[in-house]
Amino acid sequence: MNKRKVTLAAAAAGVLTGATGLSLLAMPAGAGQPPSLPPVAPETLVEQVLTSEPGAFGGTIEVDNKLGLPAIAEIPQLADGKHSGRVWTDGNGKMRLALPNGQSEQTIVDDGTTTWVWNSADNEVTKSERRADKPDAEPDAKAADPATAAKEIVGLTKEFSDISVDGTARVANRAAYELVLTPKASEKTLVREVRIAVDAELKMPLRVAVLTNGTAEPAGTVGFTEINVGPQDAKLFEFTPPANAEVTTPEAKEREGREKRPEAGVEQALRGEDPQVFGTGWDTVLGARIPTEAMTQVPAEAQGLVDRFTKEVSGSWGSGKLFTTKVATVLIADDGRVVAGAVPEQVLFDTIGQVK
Amino acid sequence: MITRQLGSEVRWMLRRPRTLIGLFGLVLVPIVISFGIWTADGDGGGPGIAAILRGNGMVVPIFTLFLSLNLLLPLVASIWAADGLAGEAQHGTLRGLLVAPVSRVRLLFVKLFGLTAMSLFAVTLMAVVGIIAGTAFLGNDGMMTLSGTTLTTAEGLLRIAFFVVLVTFQMVAVGAVALAVSATTEHPLVVQAATMTSIIVFQVLGQFSSLDWLHPFLITTGFPGLVDVMRDPIPFDQISDSTLLAGCYLLIGTGLAAIRLVTKDS
Amino acid sequence: MTTSASAPAAAPSTTAVAARTKGLRKEYGSTVAVDRVDLELPEGAVLGMLGPNGSGKTTTIRMLLGLVRPTQGEIELLGTPLPDGAEQALPHVGALVEGPGFHPFLSGRENLVRCAAFEPLLPKKQIKQAVEDALERVGLAQAAHRRFRGYSLGMKQRLGLAAALLVPRKLVVLDEPTNGLDPAGTREIRKIIAELHEQGSTVLVSSHLLSEVEATCTHVAVLHRGTVVAQGELTELLQAGGSALHVITPDVETALSALRQAKISARPLGDGLRVELAGTSAPQVIETLVKAGAGVYEATRWKTGLEELFARLTEAEEAERGMSAVDTLDGGAR
């Protein structure tokens, strides 16, 4: 009698454990109790962030994107939803970035002199020598690292924001201060506030969340889910192209016309030699003029894609297409003028006339 | 005593014509894949791991198992689980075992062991044939990972062994749930149908993003994450999540099977 | 007939018991398969379990073997309570329940080897020999290499018997062992049961073949509608069932009225009378008849067969008489 009861009880306990385990796995990892840290003045924290040297670290980054961007096949990491990647850096400019995309993977290795971009989906390596005049060889890679991204934001906007420290948080299992940058009332921006979790010990930003007007949830969050600070395996910052992979250069790719992405023209123009900058702080607007040939080169299907996610607008400045997300707006005039910023569309309409 | 019972169980499974046919079918998969990639023209074979198969024979076992995990391996596990209890009940041999006597808990343990041993055997067999066929058709120049790094053959073999263990565990988890079903019926086909229907339905449900609250509960959600074995360095979070998920299924399946067996009238 | 029933009482209770059930009841949902079964299987006995289909024979046997958990009641098997003591008792029990269960794709020998692997009392080294001996014993040595799938019904039955006899048993339970066997096979089974009996094993045979039970059993239990309606030693039961006298007389009418006056039960049968000897004796009957002036050409003692007993105990039309007989016989068995 007892043995049977014991067996049944053990079996029931097993089932219960399994079910509990399932629910635990299904639950999003809880933030846990916020750590208690000594108070810190916001200004001090900002200074510390700007002067901090993150050094070598490796970790997993999660991007939670609710910007409302269209899903673009070439850069699925930008589509709405959660995406994660892994990053390693030696703190001296060498870095490795692994971006899984479904079962494929894009690996970006910067070994200090050369940037290798490997994509398993097409078994191809793109190799670019780092040029002296362009230290940021891979801007995508830099932006994906929350530490760097946060530093840039802080640097650019601290004068135009009210800065405060709003409690503490636990990020990637590390204690952090929540630094909050709120655009000053005079700023005409879509951004309501930017919350930056700053590691209490290293003063290195661990998570950046952008909140926009009218929503309680962040429109975008970039943060570490796991980080280990310290020297990383040197082998990570080397890359040898696989034996049977095709190795090309970005220039060669361009010549083959393979970089014909619909947004490429806009991106190039705004990042180009001298984008025109209007205004300061949060409502800074970038302006540029896309060469006419680039406008007409856009393939028809890409044009269709553009049309689907933009709306036709016109005004005293002319007519064009407006592309909006929760944090940014881009206006492309039919004559090739482009303006973009973290601002409401009216600001762009007011600014586009100044584009040369 | 227990070792001879376990041995008898495995021998019995291996003597089944059905098992042999199943194993033969499984072994064909890596051969067909290697041959297919070898004859196909052009670049790699498609998305995911398929893209790096060309000239990379060591990846064939991983790709084969990864592909088979979605349907073929659960099917095989469900067949073994179905024959284990429902099949024995159908032939009247379950009574014989219980009268021998084999305690019901021990019987479940024997069945679970048989399932595990055979799953490991089947998966290892597929991997070995995959390595041979992959090397023969596609060449072997170390193992190229999804991250673009190249591992030595020894490292590659280690990865394959690790993947074999992971896949076997998933298979056993599916099989344990199938055993729970198997303990309730005398019709092996019911067990297979129920298991396979669940696997397929789970995979369909996994496609609906509106049901994403449900996804963490589905064992099939854990399958794709195992591909991380092919990344370098291996990120372990998805792999451990998948394995824990399968572990929960294993616990639930085994527990339910035990409850059913102990209370069952034969 | 009720009066003489108490005479052959109480013999079995003094001997040791191989199996015993008390107030056994099994419900499947709302149907009661077995109820109030008090069974006693004396050590060394060959107990024939009789009963029409659906009378609860197999359910009782399955409860005795720990396969089915009783809803109510107690079971004692070889001195340990079931189902919890199953692991101590069952190694000493060989069973063939509900037809032989084997794997069709294995040969007879392989099937037995698999059974043997799970026999706790069989050391590994002896498995091979035990299997060969069992095959020999049931006459399957020639066909042992063939797949079970190809066996005839009789061969399957023999293989089942071989599995039950892999190890020397204290108790052997055979559910319909002669099912599908030809007369020669049936004789062999009888021989095996007799051998087991000689060796001192206790045997429980359930059968619908009454002649079978009559030929091989020392004890009988009759089940009807889920309860034991009679049990005891075969000879005692048959006596208690009452014998009759077949009297051939030309004066049937005279004889009948005389017997009725003497309160002796009788009825016309063929060219004479059938006189029940319950509560009376043959000399008394003859004396009554002679006194009444009815000529008696011939008087034959008519012993009750098991078949008649069985029919009387289980036939629905005779429910009332049957019930009274049950009381009698049940009492007699205790």
mmCIF file of N, CA and C in Angstrom, chain C residues 2-51:
data_model
loop_
_atom_site.group_PDB
_atom_site.id
_atom_site.type_symbol
_atom_site.label_atom_id
_atom_site.label_comp_id
_atom_site.label_asym_id
_atom_site.label_seq_id
_atom_site.Cartn_x
_atom_site.Cartn_y
_atom_site.Cartn_z
ATOM 1 N N THR C 2 -31.839 -30.825 0.638
ATOM 2 C CA THR C 2 -31.170 -29.863 1.505
ATOM 3 C C THR C 2 -30.673 -30.506 2.794
ATOM 4 N N THR C 3 -31.347 -31.521 3.188
ATOM 5 C CA THR C 3 -31.003 -32.083 4.490
ATOM 6 C C THR C 3 -29.667 -32.806 4.506
ATOM 7 N N SER C 4 -29.354 -33.488 3.422
ATOM 8 C CA SER C 4 -28.132 -34.290 3.442
ATOM 9 C C SER C 4 -26.881 -33.451 3.182
ATOM 10 N N ALA C 5 -27.085 -32.198 2.864
ATOM 11 C CA ALA C 5 -25.962 -31.388 2.398
ATOM 12 C C ALA C 5 -24.912 -31.140 3.471
ATOM 13 N N SER C 6 -25.333 -31.084 4.690
ATOM 14 C CA SER C 6 -24.375 -30.724 5.732
ATOM 15 C C SER C 6 -23.376 -31.846 6.032
ATOM 16 N N ALA C 7 -23.668 -33.033 5.542
ATOM 17 C CA ALA C 7 -22.801 -34.161 5.861
ATOM 18 C C ALA C 7 -21.344 -34.003 5.418
ATOM 19 N N PRO C 8 -21.066 -33.769 4.129
ATOM 20 C CA PRO C 8 -19.656 -33.796 3.729
ATOM 21 C C PRO C 8 -18.993 -32.440 3.923
ATOM 22 N N ALA C 9 -18.826 -32.032 5.144
ATOM 23 C CA ALA C 9 -18.376 -30.662 5.388
ATOM 24 C C ALA C 9 -16.907 -30.589 5.760
ATOM 25 N N ALA C 10 -16.393 -29.369 5.669
ATOM 26 C CA ALA C 10 -15.257 -28.889 6.457
ATOM 27 C C ALA C 10 -13.925 -29.574 6.268
ATOM 28 N N ALA C 11 -13.745 -30.376 5.239
ATOM 29 C CA ALA C 11 -12.441 -31.000 5.083
ATOM 30 C C ALA C 11 -11.318 -30.022 4.738
ATOM 31 N N PRO C 12 -11.484 -29.095 3.751
ATOM 32 C CA PRO C 12 -10.330 -28.353 3.243
ATOM 33 C C PRO C 12 -9.752 -27.346 4.231
ATOM 34 N N SER C 13 -10.531 -26.850 5.145
ATOM 35 C CA SER C 13 -10.079 -25.731 5.953
ATOM 36 C C SER C 13 -8.887 -26.090 6.846
ATOM 37 N N THR C 14 -8.667 -27.357 7.054
ATOM 38 C CA THR C 14 -7.549 -27.736 7.927
ATOM 39 C C THR C 14 -6.204 -27.670 7.201
ATOM 40 N N THR C 15 -6.255 -27.875 5.857
ATOM 41 C CA THR C 15 -4.989 -27.870 5.125
ATOM 42 C C THR C 15 -4.515 -26.440 4.849
ATOM 43 N N ALA C 16 -3.222 -26.320 4.500
ATOM 44 C CA ALA C 16 -2.669 -25.001 4.168
ATOM 45 C C ALA C 16 -3.260 -24.485 2.857
ATOM 46 N N VAL C 17 -3.192 -23.171 2.686
ATOM 47 C CA VAL C 17 -3.877 -22.558 1.552
ATOM 48 C C VAL C 17 -2.869 -21.858 0.647
ATOM 49 N N ALA C 18 -2.940 -22.147 -0.653
ATOM 50 C CA ALA C 18 -2.027 -21.500 -1.607
ATOM 51 C C ALA C 18 -2.523 -20.112 -1.965
ATOM 52 N N ALA C 19 -3.840 -19.993 -2.045
ATOM 53 C CA ALA C 19 -4.410 -18.685 -2.366
ATOM 54 C C ALA C 19 -5.768 -18.583 -1.701
ATOM 55 N N ARG C 20 -6.094 -17.369 -1.309
ATOM 56 C CA ARG C 20 -7.368 -17.175 -0.645
ATOM 57 C C ARG C 20 -7.869 -15.783 -0.943
ATOM 58 N N THR C 21 -9.142 -15.663 -1.196
ATOM 59 C CA THR C 21 -9.700 -14.319 -1.383
ATOM 60 C C THR C 21 -10.839 -14.156 -0.396
ATOM 61 N N LYS C 22 -11.067 -12.907 -0.041
ATOM 62 C CA LYS C 22 -12.111 -12.639 0.942
ATOM 63 C C LYS C 22 -12.900 -11.421 0.493
ATOM 64 N N GLY C 23 -14.164 -11.628 0.240
ATOM 65 C CA GLY C 23 -15.043 -10.509 -0.115
ATOM 66 C C GLY C 23 -14.565 -9.711 -1.310
ATOM 67 N N LEU C 24 -14.028 -10.421 -2.276
ATOM 68 C CA LEU C 24 -13.453 -9.743 -3.438
ATOM 69 C C LEU C 24 -14.540 -9.097 -4.287
ATOM 70 N N ARG C 25 -14.281 -7.842 -4.672
ATOM 71 C CA ARG C 25 -15.258 -7.140 -5.503
ATOM 72 C C ARG C 25 -14.498 -6.295 -6.503
ATOM 73 N N LYS C 26 -14.937 -6.322 -7.736
ATOM 74 C CA LYS C 26 -14.315 -5.486 -8.760
ATOM 75 C C LYS C 26 -15.385 -4.801 -9.586
ATOM 76 N N GLU C 27 -15.293 -3.499 -9.620
ATOM 77 C CA GLU C 27 -16.227 -2.726 -10.444
ATOM 78 C C GLU C 27 -15.468 -2.128 -11.606
ATOM 79 N N TYR C 28 -16.058 -2.186 -12.762
ATOM 80 C CA TYR C 28 -15.544 -1.439 -13.911
ATOM 81 C C TYR C 28 -16.588 -0.387 -14.226
ATOM 82 N N GLY C 29 -16.342 0.826 -13.824
ATOM 83 C CA GLY C 29 -17.356 1.849 -13.984
ATOM 84 C C GLY C 29 -18.549 1.477 -13.139
ATOM 85 N N SER C 30 -19.699 1.339 -13.783
ATOM 86 C CA SER C 30 -20.893 1.030 -13.007
ATOM 87 C C SER C 30 -21.202 -0.463 -13.002
ATOM 88 N N THR C 31 -20.451 -1.223 -13.811
ATOM 89 C CA THR C 31 -20.734 -2.662 -13.824
ATOM 90 C C THR C 31 -19.867 -3.365 -12.791
ATOM 91 N N VAL C 32 -20.492 -4.317 -12.128
ATOM 92 C CA VAL C 32 -19.772 -5.108 -11.132
ATOM 93 C C VAL C 32 -19.384 -6.418 -11.791
ATOM 94 N N ALA C 33 -18.086 -6.630 -11.964
ATOM 95 C CA ALA C 33 -17.635 -7.835 -12.647
ATOM 96 C C ALA C 33 -17.595 -9.005 -11.678
ATOM 97 N N VAL C 34 -17.195 -8.723 -10.468
ATOM 98 C CA VAL C 34 -17.015 -9.771 -9.475
ATOM 99 C C VAL C 34 -17.469 -9.205 -8.142
ATOM 100 N N ASP C 35 -18.175 -10.017 -7.385
ATOM 101 C CA ASP C 35 -18.657 -9.500 -6.101
ATOM 102 C C ASP C 35 -18.647 -10.614 -5.051
ATOM 103 N N ARG C 36 -18.234 -10.300 -3.878
ATOM 104 C CA ARG C 36 -18.244 -11.211 -2.735
ATOM 105 C C ARG C 36 -17.637 -12.562 -3.070
ATOM 106 N N VAL C 37 -16.480 -12.520 -3.696
ATOM 107 C CA VAL C 37 -15.846 -13.795 -4.013
ATOM 108 C C VAL C 37 -14.949 -14.218 -2.859
ATOM 109 N N ASP C 38 -15.327 -15.333 -2.229
ATOM 110 C CA ASP C 38 -14.489 -15.925 -1.184
ATOM 111 C C ASP C 38 -13.986 -17.249 -1.728
ATOM 112 N N LEU C 39 -12.737 -17.241 -2.110
ATOM 113 C CA LEU C 39 -12.207 -18.424 -2.763
ATOM 114 C C LEU C 39 -11.083 -18.981 -1.899
ATOM 115 N N GLU C 40 -11.012 -20.302 -1.867
ATOM 116 C CA GLU C 40 -9.929 -20.901 -1.121
ATOM 117 C C GLU C 40 -9.283 -21.962 -1.983
ATOM 118 N N LEU C 41 -7.975 -21.829 -2.156
ATOM 119 C CA LEU C 41 -7.267 -22.776 -3.004
ATOM 120 C C LEU C 41 -6.282 -23.535 -2.123
ATOM 121 N N PRO C 42 -6.661 -24.772 -1.727
ATOM 122 C CA PRO C 42 -5.798 -25.517 -0.811
ATOM 123 C C PRO C 42 -4.482 -25.878 -1.482
ATOM 124 N N GLU C 43 -3.432 -25.907 -0.703
ATOM 125 C CA GLU C 43 -2.117 -26.227 -1.226
ATOM 126 C C GLU C 43 -2.131 -27.643 -1.784
ATOM 127 N N GLY C 44 -1.562 -27.807 -2.947
ATOM 128 C CA GLY C 44 -1.484 -29.130 -3.546
ATOM 129 C C GLY C 44 -2.723 -29.543 -4.307
ATOM 130 N N ALA C 45 -3.737 -28.708 -4.269
ATOM 131 C CA ALA C 45 -4.980 -29.064 -4.958
ATOM 132 C C ALA C 45 -4.891 -28.709 -6.437
ATOM 133 N N VAL C 46 -5.750 -29.347 -7.210
ATOM 134 C CA VAL C 46 -5.973 -28.905 -8.579
ATOM 135 C C VAL C 46 -7.401 -28.369 -8.605
ATOM 136 N N LEU C 47 -7.503 -27.041 -8.638
ATOM 137 C CA LEU C 47 -8.829 -26.435 -8.528
ATOM 138 C C LEU C 47 -9.345 -26.084 -9.916
ATOM 139 N N GLY C 48 -10.477 -26.623 -10.236
ATOM 140 C CA GLY C 48 -11.108 -26.270 -11.497
ATOM 141 C C GLY C 48 -12.075 -25.136 -11.273
ATOM 142 N N MET C 49 -11.915 -24.093 -12.046
ATOM 143 C CA MET C 49 -12.817 -22.958 -11.899
ATOM 144 C C MET C 49 -13.791 -23.006 -13.050
ATOM 145 N N LEU C 50 -15.046 -23.150 -12.694
ATOM 146 C CA LEU C 50 -16.064 -23.294 -13.729
ATOM 147 C C LEU C 50 -16.976 -22.087 -13.721
ATOM 148 N N GLY C 51 -17.528 -21.824 -14.849
ATOM 149 C CA GLY C 51 -18.490 -20.735 -14.893
ATOM 150 C C GLY C 51 -18.750 -20.358 -16.331
#
